[in-house]
């Protein structure tokens, strides 16, 4: 729906059909539509893929192309099954965690250009990820570079106000600190006793325990009933929101845990601060209504779950963004921040990362930095418009 409104705004001469409704209605639209543009979601495309295969499109655009980063998923297979004379992929995060994600996007754009997946693994991924091989990294960069039009916000949105990023370090105290230390110690002992083979078998269990540690940073009450002790992070968050509201600002508040949003909403209600909320249970139509409302109403806070609202929303009424908990992947966090820091924003945007000191959250922050470095290494280089391809480069590409 966001795309539909943007097309009406920027290209009113083009006709658009948004493929929604029951399965029958969608099928009919795909078959009979005379519109210039058909709009669908990854989720609906998976269900309607057969109907799309009967048409050859001039151009297929995929937005948020990281949705097809795992080439084995239904979404990736469905997208690659649609026929188009030209294909474009739009994404702010072509590499979130692994090079195979870049391969999957290229497999949609130009199947075979980066070999089959096995070939890509052997020629590039293993050498770059495991051995940090500079030469192989440079070769991959020179292959993909001519097909990537890379745009950094600071280069193209010269009128966009600054973005100030601040890490707010929070010291856990009292009962919360004791609980965190006890759980961390227990997990450490558990891991120390395991062989490599045992660890492989128990990965899910370990992930569950890591999630527990992250929840303890956010607030022990998330999984411990009858906890009435300290919650240093919640106190810091409410204080930040209170200051922002008193200063006449609007705030976007992100967390990955919907249970955290529940607790934040309770804390805000005590302070008599109103909020809107988007999580996975909110329909697409309702999302648009809430977004439109937030742009014009007096409600100062928008609570959003990172997964449900990290992309596809335009919320430039806000100029303060708070990330209550860090995500393993900084790209997802940045995309969430970009709900506010985008075309239409007139004020400087301040972004606060709330990080519990001496906890797993500090380690996640370090991990984020190393992932960013990998993406930069493969994608960096001058913008495509400044490239003059010489003979050797063309031969290399071939």
Short mmCIF file of N, CA, C and O in Angstrom, two decimals, residues 45-178:
data_model
loop_
_atom_site.label_atom_id
_atom_site.label_comp_id
_atom_site.label_asym_id
_atom_site.label_seq_id
_atom_site.Cartn_x
_atom_site.Cartn_y
_atom_site.Cartn_z
N UNK A 45 2.69 -13.44 -3.55
CA UNK A 45 3.33 -13.98 -4.76
C UNK A 45 3.53 -15.49 -4.64
O UNK A 45 3.33 -16.24 -5.59
N UNK A 46 3.92 -15.94 -3.44
CA UNK A 46 4.13 -17.38 -3.22
C UNK A 46 2.86 -18.16 -3.56
O UNK A 46 2.90 -19.23 -4.12
N UNK A 47 1.71 -17.59 -3.18
CA UNK A 47 0.43 -18.29 -3.39
C UNK A 47 -0.05 -18.18 -4.84
O UNK A 47 -0.78 -19.04 -5.32
N UNK A 48 0.35 -17.09 -5.52
CA UNK A 48 -0.19 -16.82 -6.86
C UNK A 48 0.80 -17.10 -7.98
O UNK A 48 0.57 -16.72 -9.12
N UNK A 49 1.93 -17.73 -7.64
CA UNK A 49 3.04 -17.79 -8.60
C UNK A 49 2.62 -18.42 -9.94
O UNK A 49 3.05 -17.98 -11.01
N UNK A 50 1.73 -19.41 -9.91
CA UNK A 50 1.32 -20.05 -11.17
C UNK A 50 0.62 -19.06 -12.09
O UNK A 50 0.84 -19.05 -13.30
N UNK A 51 -0.23 -18.21 -11.51
CA UNK A 51 -0.97 -17.23 -12.32
C UNK A 51 -0.01 -16.23 -12.98
O UNK A 51 -0.21 -15.81 -14.12
N UNK A 52 1.07 -15.87 -12.29
CA UNK A 52 2.04 -14.92 -12.85
C UNK A 52 2.84 -15.54 -13.99
O UNK A 52 3.30 -14.84 -14.88
N UNK A 53 2.99 -16.85 -13.95
CA UNK A 53 3.84 -17.50 -14.96
C UNK A 53 3.23 -17.48 -16.36
O UNK A 53 3.91 -17.74 -17.34
N UNK A 54 1.95 -17.16 -16.43
CA UNK A 54 1.29 -17.10 -17.74
C UNK A 54 1.60 -15.78 -18.46
O UNK A 54 1.21 -15.59 -19.61
N UNK A 55 2.26 -14.86 -17.79
CA UNK A 55 2.53 -13.53 -18.38
C UNK A 55 4.03 -13.28 -18.47
O UNK A 55 4.77 -13.64 -17.55
N UNK A 56 4.45 -12.65 -19.55
CA UNK A 56 5.83 -12.16 -19.63
C UNK A 56 5.79 -10.66 -19.35
O UNK A 56 5.17 -9.91 -20.10
N UNK A 57 6.43 -10.24 -18.30
CA UNK A 57 6.44 -8.82 -17.95
C UNK A 57 7.63 -8.14 -18.63
O UNK A 57 8.66 -8.75 -18.87
N UNK A 58 7.45 -6.84 -18.94
CA UNK A 58 8.58 -6.07 -19.48
C UNK A 58 9.68 -6.00 -18.43
O UNK A 58 10.85 -6.22 -18.71
N UNK A 59 9.27 -5.66 -17.21
CA UNK A 59 10.24 -5.46 -16.13
C UNK A 59 9.69 -6.01 -14.83
O UNK A 59 8.52 -5.83 -14.52
N UNK A 60 10.56 -6.69 -14.08
CA UNK A 60 10.18 -7.16 -12.75
C UNK A 60 11.09 -6.44 -11.74
O UNK A 60 12.31 -6.52 -11.83
N UNK A 61 10.47 -5.69 -10.83
CA UNK A 61 11.22 -5.04 -9.75
C UNK A 61 10.94 -5.79 -8.46
O UNK A 61 9.77 -6.10 -8.18
N UNK A 62 11.97 -6.08 -7.70
CA UNK A 62 11.70 -6.55 -6.33
C UNK A 62 12.27 -5.54 -5.35
O UNK A 62 13.42 -5.12 -5.46
N UNK A 63 11.43 -5.13 -4.40
CA UNK A 63 11.87 -4.20 -3.37
C UNK A 63 12.22 -5.02 -2.13
O UNK A 63 11.75 -6.14 -1.97
N UNK A 64 13.03 -4.45 -1.24
CA UNK A 64 13.48 -5.18 -0.04
C UNK A 64 13.97 -6.57 -0.47
O UNK A 64 13.52 -7.60 0.02
N UNK A 65 14.92 -6.57 -1.42
CA UNK A 65 15.35 -7.82 -2.05
C UNK A 65 15.98 -8.80 -1.06
O UNK A 65 16.14 -9.98 -1.37
N UNK A 66 16.32 -8.33 0.15
CA UNK A 66 16.86 -9.27 1.14
C UNK A 66 15.82 -10.33 1.53
O UNK A 66 16.16 -11.33 2.15
N UNK A 67 14.56 -10.13 1.10
CA UNK A 67 13.54 -11.16 1.33
C UNK A 67 13.84 -12.46 0.59
O UNK A 67 13.27 -13.50 0.91
N UNK A 68 14.70 -12.40 -0.43
CA UNK A 68 15.04 -13.64 -1.14
C UNK A 68 16.47 -14.08 -0.84
O UNK A 68 17.07 -14.83 -1.60
N UNK A 69 16.99 -13.62 0.30
CA UNK A 69 18.41 -13.91 0.59
C UNK A 69 18.67 -15.40 0.79
O UNK A 69 19.75 -15.89 0.51
N UNK A 70 17.67 -16.14 1.29
CA UNK A 70 17.84 -17.59 1.45
C UNK A 70 17.26 -18.27 0.22
O UNK A 70 16.04 -18.34 0.05
N UNK A 71 18.15 -18.76 -0.66
CA UNK A 71 17.69 -19.19 -1.99
C UNK A 71 16.80 -20.42 -1.95
O UNK A 71 16.11 -20.72 -2.92
N UNK A 72 16.78 -21.12 -0.83
CA UNK A 72 15.94 -22.33 -0.74
C UNK A 72 14.50 -22.04 -0.36
O UNK A 72 13.65 -22.93 -0.40
N UNK A 73 14.18 -20.79 0.01
CA UNK A 73 12.83 -20.50 0.52
C UNK A 73 11.81 -20.39 -0.61
O UNK A 73 12.16 -20.15 -1.77
N UNK A 74 10.55 -20.54 -0.24
CA UNK A 74 9.46 -20.42 -1.23
C UNK A 74 9.44 -19.03 -1.85
O UNK A 74 9.18 -18.87 -3.04
N UNK A 75 9.71 -18.01 -1.02
CA UNK A 75 9.68 -16.63 -1.53
C UNK A 75 10.71 -16.47 -2.65
O UNK A 75 10.41 -15.92 -3.72
N UNK A 76 11.93 -16.97 -2.43
CA UNK A 76 12.99 -16.84 -3.44
C UNK A 76 12.61 -17.61 -4.70
O UNK A 76 12.77 -17.11 -5.83
N UNK A 77 12.10 -18.81 -4.53
CA UNK A 77 11.74 -19.64 -5.70
C UNK A 77 10.61 -18.98 -6.51
O UNK A 77 10.62 -18.99 -7.73
N UNK A 78 9.63 -18.41 -5.79
CA UNK A 78 8.49 -17.78 -6.47
C UNK A 78 8.93 -16.57 -7.29
O UNK A 78 8.57 -16.41 -8.46
N UNK A 79 9.77 -15.74 -6.68
CA UNK A 79 10.26 -14.53 -7.36
C UNK A 79 11.02 -14.90 -8.63
O UNK A 79 10.86 -14.29 -9.68
N UNK A 80 11.85 -15.95 -8.52
CA UNK A 80 12.68 -16.34 -9.66
C UNK A 80 11.87 -17.02 -10.77
O UNK A 80 12.33 -17.15 -11.89
N UNK A 81 10.65 -17.44 -10.43
CA UNK A 81 9.79 -18.10 -11.43
C UNK A 81 9.02 -17.10 -12.30
O UNK A 81 8.45 -17.46 -13.32
N UNK A 82 9.00 -15.83 -11.90
CA UNK A 82 8.27 -14.81 -12.68
C UNK A 82 9.14 -14.37 -13.85
O UNK A 82 10.32 -14.04 -13.68
N UNK A 83 8.55 -14.36 -15.05
CA UNK A 83 9.34 -14.03 -16.25
C UNK A 83 9.33 -12.53 -16.51
O UNK A 83 8.27 -11.90 -16.53
N UNK A 84 10.51 -11.97 -16.73
CA UNK A 84 10.61 -10.55 -17.06
C UNK A 84 11.77 -10.31 -18.02
O UNK A 84 12.82 -10.93 -17.89
N UNK A 85 11.56 -9.42 -18.99
CA UNK A 85 12.62 -9.12 -19.95
C UNK A 85 13.78 -8.41 -19.25
O UNK A 85 14.94 -8.56 -19.62
N UNK A 86 13.45 -7.62 -18.21
CA UNK A 86 14.49 -6.94 -17.42
C UNK A 86 14.18 -7.15 -15.95
O UNK A 86 13.01 -7.21 -15.57
N UNK A 87 15.21 -7.22 -15.16
CA UNK A 87 14.99 -7.43 -13.72
C UNK A 87 15.82 -6.46 -12.89
O UNK A 87 16.99 -6.23 -13.19
N UNK A 88 15.20 -5.91 -11.88
CA UNK A 88 15.88 -5.00 -10.96
C UNK A 88 15.59 -5.44 -9.52
O UNK A 88 14.49 -5.86 -9.21
N UNK A 89 16.60 -5.32 -8.68
CA UNK A 89 16.43 -5.60 -7.25
C UNK A 89 16.80 -4.36 -6.46
O UNK A 89 17.84 -3.76 -6.70
N UNK A 90 15.92 -3.95 -5.56
CA UNK A 90 16.18 -2.78 -4.70
C UNK A 90 16.38 -3.27 -3.28
O UNK A 90 15.57 -4.04 -2.78
N UNK A 91 17.45 -2.85 -2.64
CA UNK A 91 17.65 -3.22 -1.24
C UNK A 91 18.66 -2.29 -0.59
O UNK A 91 19.59 -1.83 -1.24
N UNK A 92 18.45 -2.03 0.67
CA UNK A 92 19.46 -1.29 1.43
C UNK A 92 20.47 -2.24 2.04
O UNK A 92 21.49 -1.83 2.56
N UNK A 93 20.16 -3.55 1.99
CA UNK A 93 21.01 -4.53 2.69
C UNK A 93 21.23 -5.77 1.83
O UNK A 93 20.68 -6.82 2.09
N UNK A 94 22.06 -5.65 0.75
CA UNK A 94 22.29 -6.82 -0.10
C UNK A 94 23.04 -7.94 0.61
O UNK A 94 22.92 -9.10 0.26
N UNK A 95 23.82 -7.58 1.64
CA UNK A 95 24.48 -8.62 2.44
C UNK A 95 24.16 -8.32 3.90
O UNK A 95 24.61 -7.32 4.45
N UNK A 96 23.35 -9.18 4.53
CA UNK A 96 23.05 -8.97 5.95
C UNK A 96 23.98 -9.82 6.81
O UNK A 96 24.56 -9.35 7.76
N UNK A 97 24.10 -11.10 6.45
CA UNK A 97 24.91 -12.00 7.28
C UNK A 97 25.95 -12.80 6.50
O UNK A 97 27.00 -13.13 7.03
N UNK A 98 25.63 -13.17 5.26
CA UNK A 98 26.52 -14.07 4.52
C UNK A 98 26.54 -13.72 3.04
O UNK A 98 25.59 -13.14 2.51
N UNK A 99 27.63 -14.09 2.38
CA UNK A 99 27.75 -13.79 0.94
C UNK A 99 26.74 -14.54 0.10
O UNK A 99 26.40 -14.11 -1.01
N UNK A 100 26.24 -15.66 0.59
CA UNK A 100 25.24 -16.43 -0.18
C UNK A 100 24.00 -15.58 -0.46
O UNK A 100 23.27 -15.80 -1.42
N UNK A 101 23.76 -14.56 0.37
CA UNK A 101 22.60 -13.69 0.18
C UNK A 101 22.78 -12.86 -1.09
O UNK A 101 21.83 -12.65 -1.85
N UNK A 102 24.00 -12.37 -1.30
CA UNK A 102 24.29 -11.63 -2.53
C UNK A 102 24.14 -12.55 -3.74
O UNK A 102 23.60 -12.16 -4.77
N UNK A 103 24.59 -13.81 -3.59
CA UNK A 103 24.46 -14.78 -4.68
C UNK A 103 22.99 -14.97 -5.04
O UNK A 103 22.62 -14.98 -6.22
N UNK A 104 22.12 -15.08 -4.05
CA UNK A 104 20.71 -15.34 -4.31
C UNK A 104 20.06 -14.18 -5.08
O UNK A 104 19.26 -14.40 -5.99
N UNK A 105 20.45 -12.94 -4.73
CA UNK A 105 19.90 -11.78 -5.46
C UNK A 105 20.38 -11.80 -6.91
O UNK A 105 19.60 -11.56 -7.84
N UNK A 106 21.65 -12.10 -7.12
CA UNK A 106 22.17 -12.18 -8.49
C UNK A 106 21.57 -13.37 -9.25
O UNK A 106 21.43 -13.32 -10.48
N UNK A 107 21.22 -14.41 -8.52
CA UNK A 107 20.58 -15.57 -9.16
C UNK A 107 19.20 -15.19 -9.72
O UNK A 107 18.73 -15.75 -10.70
N UNK A 108 18.57 -14.19 -9.10
CA UNK A 108 17.31 -13.65 -9.63
C UNK A 108 17.59 -12.74 -10.82
O UNK A 108 16.94 -12.83 -11.86
N UNK A 109 18.61 -11.88 -10.68
CA UNK A 109 18.88 -10.87 -11.71
C UNK A 109 19.45 -11.49 -12.98
O UNK A 109 19.01 -11.19 -14.09
N UNK A 110 20.47 -12.34 -12.82
CA UNK A 110 21.21 -12.88 -13.96
C UNK A 110 21.61 -14.32 -13.60
O UNK A 110 22.75 -14.57 -13.20
N UNK A 111 20.67 -15.26 -13.71
CA UNK A 111 20.96 -16.63 -13.28
C UNK A 111 22.23 -17.17 -13.95
O UNK A 111 22.40 -17.03 -15.15
N UNK A 112 23.13 -17.73 -13.15
CA UNK A 112 24.35 -18.34 -13.69
C UNK A 112 25.54 -17.40 -13.72
O UNK A 112 26.67 -17.85 -13.83
N UNK A 113 25.30 -16.09 -13.62
CA UNK A 113 26.41 -15.13 -13.70
C UNK A 113 27.44 -15.38 -12.59
O UNK A 113 28.64 -15.31 -12.81
N UNK A 114 26.95 -15.67 -11.39
CA UNK A 114 27.87 -16.00 -10.29
C UNK A 114 27.90 -17.51 -10.06
O UNK A 114 28.02 -17.99 -8.93
N UNK A 115 27.77 -18.28 -11.15
CA UNK A 115 27.79 -19.75 -11.12
C UNK A 115 26.56 -20.29 -10.36
O UNK A 115 25.73 -19.53 -9.89
N UNK A 116 26.50 -21.61 -10.27
CA UNK A 116 25.48 -22.22 -9.40
C UNK A 116 25.93 -22.00 -7.96
O UNK A 116 27.06 -21.58 -7.71
N UNK A 117 25.06 -22.27 -6.99
CA UNK A 117 25.42 -21.96 -5.61
C UNK A 117 26.67 -22.71 -5.16
O UNK A 117 27.54 -22.16 -4.51
N UNK A 118 26.77 -23.98 -5.54
CA UNK A 118 27.93 -24.78 -5.13
C UNK A 118 29.23 -24.16 -5.68
O UNK A 118 30.23 -24.04 -4.97
N UNK A 119 29.17 -23.78 -6.96
CA UNK A 119 30.33 -23.15 -7.59
C UNK A 119 30.71 -21.85 -6.90
O UNK A 119 31.89 -21.56 -6.67
N UNK A 120 29.71 -21.06 -6.54
CA UNK A 120 29.94 -19.78 -5.85
C UNK A 120 30.60 -20.02 -4.49
O UNK A 120 31.54 -19.33 -4.11
N UNK A 121 30.10 -21.03 -3.80
CA UNK A 121 30.67 -21.36 -2.48
C UNK A 121 32.15 -21.68 -2.60
O UNK A 121 32.98 -21.18 -1.86
N UNK A 122 32.44 -22.56 -3.57
CA UNK A 122 33.83 -23.02 -3.71
C UNK A 122 34.76 -21.90 -4.19
O UNK A 122 35.88 -21.77 -3.72
N UNK A 123 34.26 -21.10 -5.16
CA UNK A 123 35.14 -20.07 -5.75
C UNK A 123 35.29 -18.83 -4.88
O UNK A 123 36.32 -18.17 -4.90
N UNK A 124 34.22 -18.48 -4.15
CA UNK A 124 34.24 -17.20 -3.43
C UNK A 124 33.96 -17.31 -1.93
O UNK A 124 34.76 -16.88 -1.11
N UNK A 125 32.80 -17.86 -1.60
CA UNK A 125 32.31 -17.72 -0.23
C UNK A 125 33.28 -18.28 0.81
O UNK A 125 33.60 -17.62 1.80
N UNK A 126 33.78 -19.49 0.57
CA UNK A 126 34.65 -20.11 1.56
C UNK A 126 35.95 -19.31 1.74
O UNK A 126 36.40 -19.07 2.86
N UNK A 127 36.53 -18.88 0.60
CA UNK A 127 37.80 -18.14 0.68
C UNK A 127 37.62 -16.78 1.38
O UNK A 127 38.48 -16.36 2.15
N UNK A 128 36.50 -16.12 1.11
CA UNK A 128 36.30 -14.78 1.68
C UNK A 128 35.87 -14.86 3.14
O UNK A 128 36.41 -14.17 4.00
N UNK A 129 34.91 -15.73 3.43
CA UNK A 129 34.37 -15.80 4.80
C UNK A 129 35.36 -16.48 5.76
O UNK A 129 35.53 -16.03 6.88
N UNK A 130 36.01 -17.57 5.30
CA UNK A 130 36.87 -18.32 6.22
C UNK A 130 38.31 -17.81 6.23
O UNK A 130 38.93 -17.71 7.27
N UNK A 131 38.83 -17.49 5.03
CA UNK A 131 40.25 -17.15 4.95
C UNK A 131 40.51 -15.66 4.79
O UNK A 131 41.65 -15.23 4.73
N UNK A 132 39.42 -14.88 4.67
CA UNK A 132 39.56 -13.44 4.43
C UNK A 132 40.53 -13.16 3.27
O UNK A 132 41.43 -12.33 3.37
N UNK A 133 40.35 -13.90 2.19
CA UNK A 133 41.25 -13.81 1.03
C UNK A 133 40.98 -12.52 0.26
O UNK A 133 39.94 -12.36 -0.38
N UNK A 134 41.95 -11.58 0.31
CA UNK A 134 41.78 -10.26 -0.32
C UNK A 134 41.63 -10.35 -1.84
O UNK A 134 40.84 -9.64 -2.45
N UNK A 135 42.41 -11.25 -2.43
CA UNK A 135 42.40 -11.37 -3.89
C UNK A 135 41.05 -11.85 -4.40
O UNK A 135 40.49 -11.32 -5.36
N UNK A 136 40.51 -12.86 -3.74
CA UNK A 136 39.20 -13.42 -4.13
C UNK A 136 38.11 -12.36 -3.89
O UNK A 136 37.20 -12.18 -4.70
N UNK A 137 38.25 -11.64 -2.79
CA UNK A 137 37.30 -10.57 -2.47
C UNK A 137 37.30 -9.52 -3.57
O UNK A 137 36.24 -9.06 -4.04
N UNK A 138 38.49 -9.14 -4.04
CA UNK A 138 38.61 -8.13 -5.11
C UNK A 138 38.01 -8.66 -6.41
O UNK A 138 37.37 -7.91 -7.16
N UNK A 139 38.19 -9.96 -6.66
CA UNK A 139 37.63 -10.53 -7.90
C UNK A 139 36.10 -10.50 -7.89
O UNK A 139 35.46 -10.12 -8.86
N UNK A 140 35.53 -10.87 -6.75
CA UNK A 140 34.07 -10.84 -6.64
C UNK A 140 33.57 -9.40 -6.78
O UNK A 140 32.59 -9.13 -7.49
N UNK A 141 34.27 -8.47 -6.14
CA UNK A 141 33.85 -7.06 -6.21
C UNK A 141 33.85 -6.58 -7.66
O UNK A 141 32.94 -5.92 -8.11
N UNK A 142 34.90 -6.96 -8.42
CA UNK A 142 34.97 -6.48 -9.81
C UNK A 142 33.88 -7.12 -10.69
O UNK A 142 33.45 -6.54 -11.67
N UNK A 143 33.43 -8.32 -10.30
CA UNK A 143 32.35 -8.97 -11.08
C UNK A 143 30.99 -8.31 -10.83
O UNK A 143 30.23 -8.05 -11.75
N UNK A 144 30.68 -8.05 -9.56
CA UNK A 144 29.33 -7.54 -9.26
C UNK A 144 29.23 -6.03 -9.44
O UNK A 144 28.14 -5.49 -9.67
N UNK A 145 30.37 -5.36 -9.35
CA UNK A 145 30.39 -3.90 -9.32
C UNK A 145 29.64 -3.24 -10.49
O UNK A 145 28.85 -2.31 -10.28
N UNK A 146 29.84 -3.69 -11.74
CA UNK A 146 29.17 -3.01 -12.86
C UNK A 146 27.65 -3.11 -12.81
O UNK A 146 26.96 -2.38 -13.51
N UNK A 147 27.12 -4.01 -11.97
CA UNK A 147 25.67 -4.22 -11.97
C UNK A 147 25.00 -3.66 -10.72
O UNK A 147 23.81 -3.86 -10.49
N UNK A 148 25.81 -2.98 -9.90
CA UNK A 148 25.25 -2.41 -8.68
C UNK A 148 25.30 -0.89 -8.78
O UNK A 148 26.37 -0.31 -8.95
N UNK A 149 24.15 -0.27 -8.69
CA UNK A 149 24.09 1.20 -8.63
C UNK A 149 23.97 1.53 -7.15
O UNK A 149 22.91 1.36 -6.56
N UNK A 150 25.09 1.90 -6.56
CA UNK A 150 25.10 2.09 -5.11
C UNK A 150 24.90 3.55 -4.78
O UNK A 150 25.58 4.40 -5.31
N UNK A 151 23.97 3.80 -3.91
CA UNK A 151 23.67 5.17 -3.53
C UNK A 151 23.72 5.31 -2.02
O UNK A 151 22.96 4.64 -1.32
N UNK A 152 24.60 6.16 -1.53
CA UNK A 152 24.61 6.45 -0.10
C UNK A 152 23.75 7.69 0.12
O UNK A 152 23.78 8.62 -0.68
N UNK A 153 22.98 7.65 1.18
CA UNK A 153 22.06 8.77 1.43
C UNK A 153 22.73 10.13 1.37
O UNK A 153 22.22 11.06 0.79
N UNK A 154 23.92 10.22 1.96
CA UNK A 154 24.58 11.53 2.03
C UNK A 154 24.93 12.07 0.64
O UNK A 154 25.06 13.27 0.44
N UNK A 155 25.06 11.16 -0.35
CA UNK A 155 25.41 11.60 -1.70
C UNK A 155 24.20 12.11 -2.49
O UNK A 155 24.32 13.02 -3.30
N UNK A 156 23.05 11.48 -2.28
CA UNK A 156 21.90 11.80 -3.15
C UNK A 156 20.84 12.64 -2.46
O UNK A 156 20.11 13.37 -3.10
N UNK A 157 20.75 12.52 -1.14
CA UNK A 157 19.75 13.32 -0.44
C UNK A 157 20.46 14.45 0.28
O UNK A 157 20.56 14.48 1.49
N UNK A 158 21.00 15.37 -0.53
CA UNK A 158 21.82 16.44 0.07
C UNK A 158 20.99 17.33 0.99
O UNK A 158 21.52 17.95 1.89
N UNK A 159 19.66 17.32 0.75
CA UNK A 159 18.82 18.18 1.60
C UNK A 159 18.39 17.45 2.87
O UNK A 159 17.71 18.01 3.72
N UNK A 160 18.79 16.16 3.00
CA UNK A 160 18.35 15.40 4.18
C UNK A 160 19.10 15.87 5.43
O UNK A 160 20.32 15.97 5.41
N UNK A 161 18.37 16.14 6.52
CA UNK A 161 19.05 16.60 7.74
C UNK A 161 19.98 15.50 8.29
O UNK A 161 19.89 14.34 7.89
N UNK A 162 20.81 15.89 9.23
CA UNK A 162 21.76 14.94 9.81
C UNK A 162 21.06 13.86 10.63
O UNK A 162 19.91 14.03 11.05
N UNK A 163 21.81 12.78 10.85
CA UNK A 163 21.36 11.72 11.76
C UNK A 163 22.43 11.60 12.84
O UNK A 163 23.60 11.38 12.54
N UNK A 164 22.04 11.79 14.09
CA UNK A 164 22.99 11.70 15.20
C UNK A 164 22.72 10.38 15.93
O UNK A 164 21.59 10.13 16.36
N UNK A 165 23.75 9.55 16.03
CA UNK A 165 23.58 8.25 16.70
C UNK A 165 24.26 8.26 18.06
O UNK A 165 25.42 8.63 18.17
N UNK A 166 23.52 7.85 19.07
CA UNK A 166 24.07 7.83 20.42
C UNK A 166 23.83 6.47 21.07
O UNK A 166 22.71 5.94 20.99
N UNK A 167 24.86 5.93 21.68
CA UNK A 167 24.68 4.70 22.46
C UNK A 167 24.48 5.09 23.91
O UNK A 167 25.32 5.80 24.49
N UNK A 168 23.36 4.67 24.46
CA UNK A 168 23.08 4.95 25.87
C UNK A 168 23.44 3.69 26.65
O UNK A 168 22.79 2.65 26.52
N UNK A 169 24.52 3.77 27.43
CA UNK A 169 24.97 2.60 28.20
C UNK A 169 24.25 2.57 29.54
O UNK A 169 24.23 3.57 30.27
N UNK A 170 23.65 1.42 29.83
CA UNK A 170 22.83 1.30 31.04
C UNK A 170 23.45 0.26 31.97
O UNK A 170 23.78 -0.86 31.54
N UNK A 171 23.60 0.63 33.21
CA UNK A 171 24.18 -0.30 34.18
C UNK A 171 23.06 -1.08 34.86
O UNK A 171 22.15 -0.48 35.45
N UNK A 172 23.12 -2.40 34.75
CA UNK A 172 22.13 -3.22 35.45
C UNK A 172 22.46 -3.23 36.94
O UNK A 172 23.63 -3.27 37.32
N UNK A 173 21.42 -3.21 37.76
CA UNK A 173 21.65 -3.12 39.20
C UNK A 173 20.82 -4.14 39.96
O UNK A 173 19.85 -4.70 39.44
N UNK A 174 21.20 -4.35 41.22
CA UNK A 174 20.40 -5.15 42.15
C UNK A 174 20.02 -6.52 41.64
O UNK A 174 20.83 -7.27 41.10
N UNK A 175 18.75 -6.82 41.77
CA UNK A 175 18.20 -8.15 41.42
C UNK A 175 18.39 -8.47 39.94
O UNK A 175 18.72 -9.60 39.57
N UNK A 176 18.23 -7.47 39.08
CA UNK A 176 18.38 -7.68 37.63
C UNK A 176 19.81 -8.11 37.30
O UNK A 176 20.03 -9.03 36.52
N UNK A 177 20.80 -7.45 37.93
CA UNK A 177 22.21 -7.80 37.69
C UNK A 177 22.50 -9.22 38.17
O UNK A 177 23.16 -10.01 37.50
N UNK A 178 22.00 -9.55 39.36
CA UNK A 178 22.25 -10.89 39.93
C UNK A 178 21.67 -11.98 39.02
O UNK A 178 22.30 -13.00 38.76
#
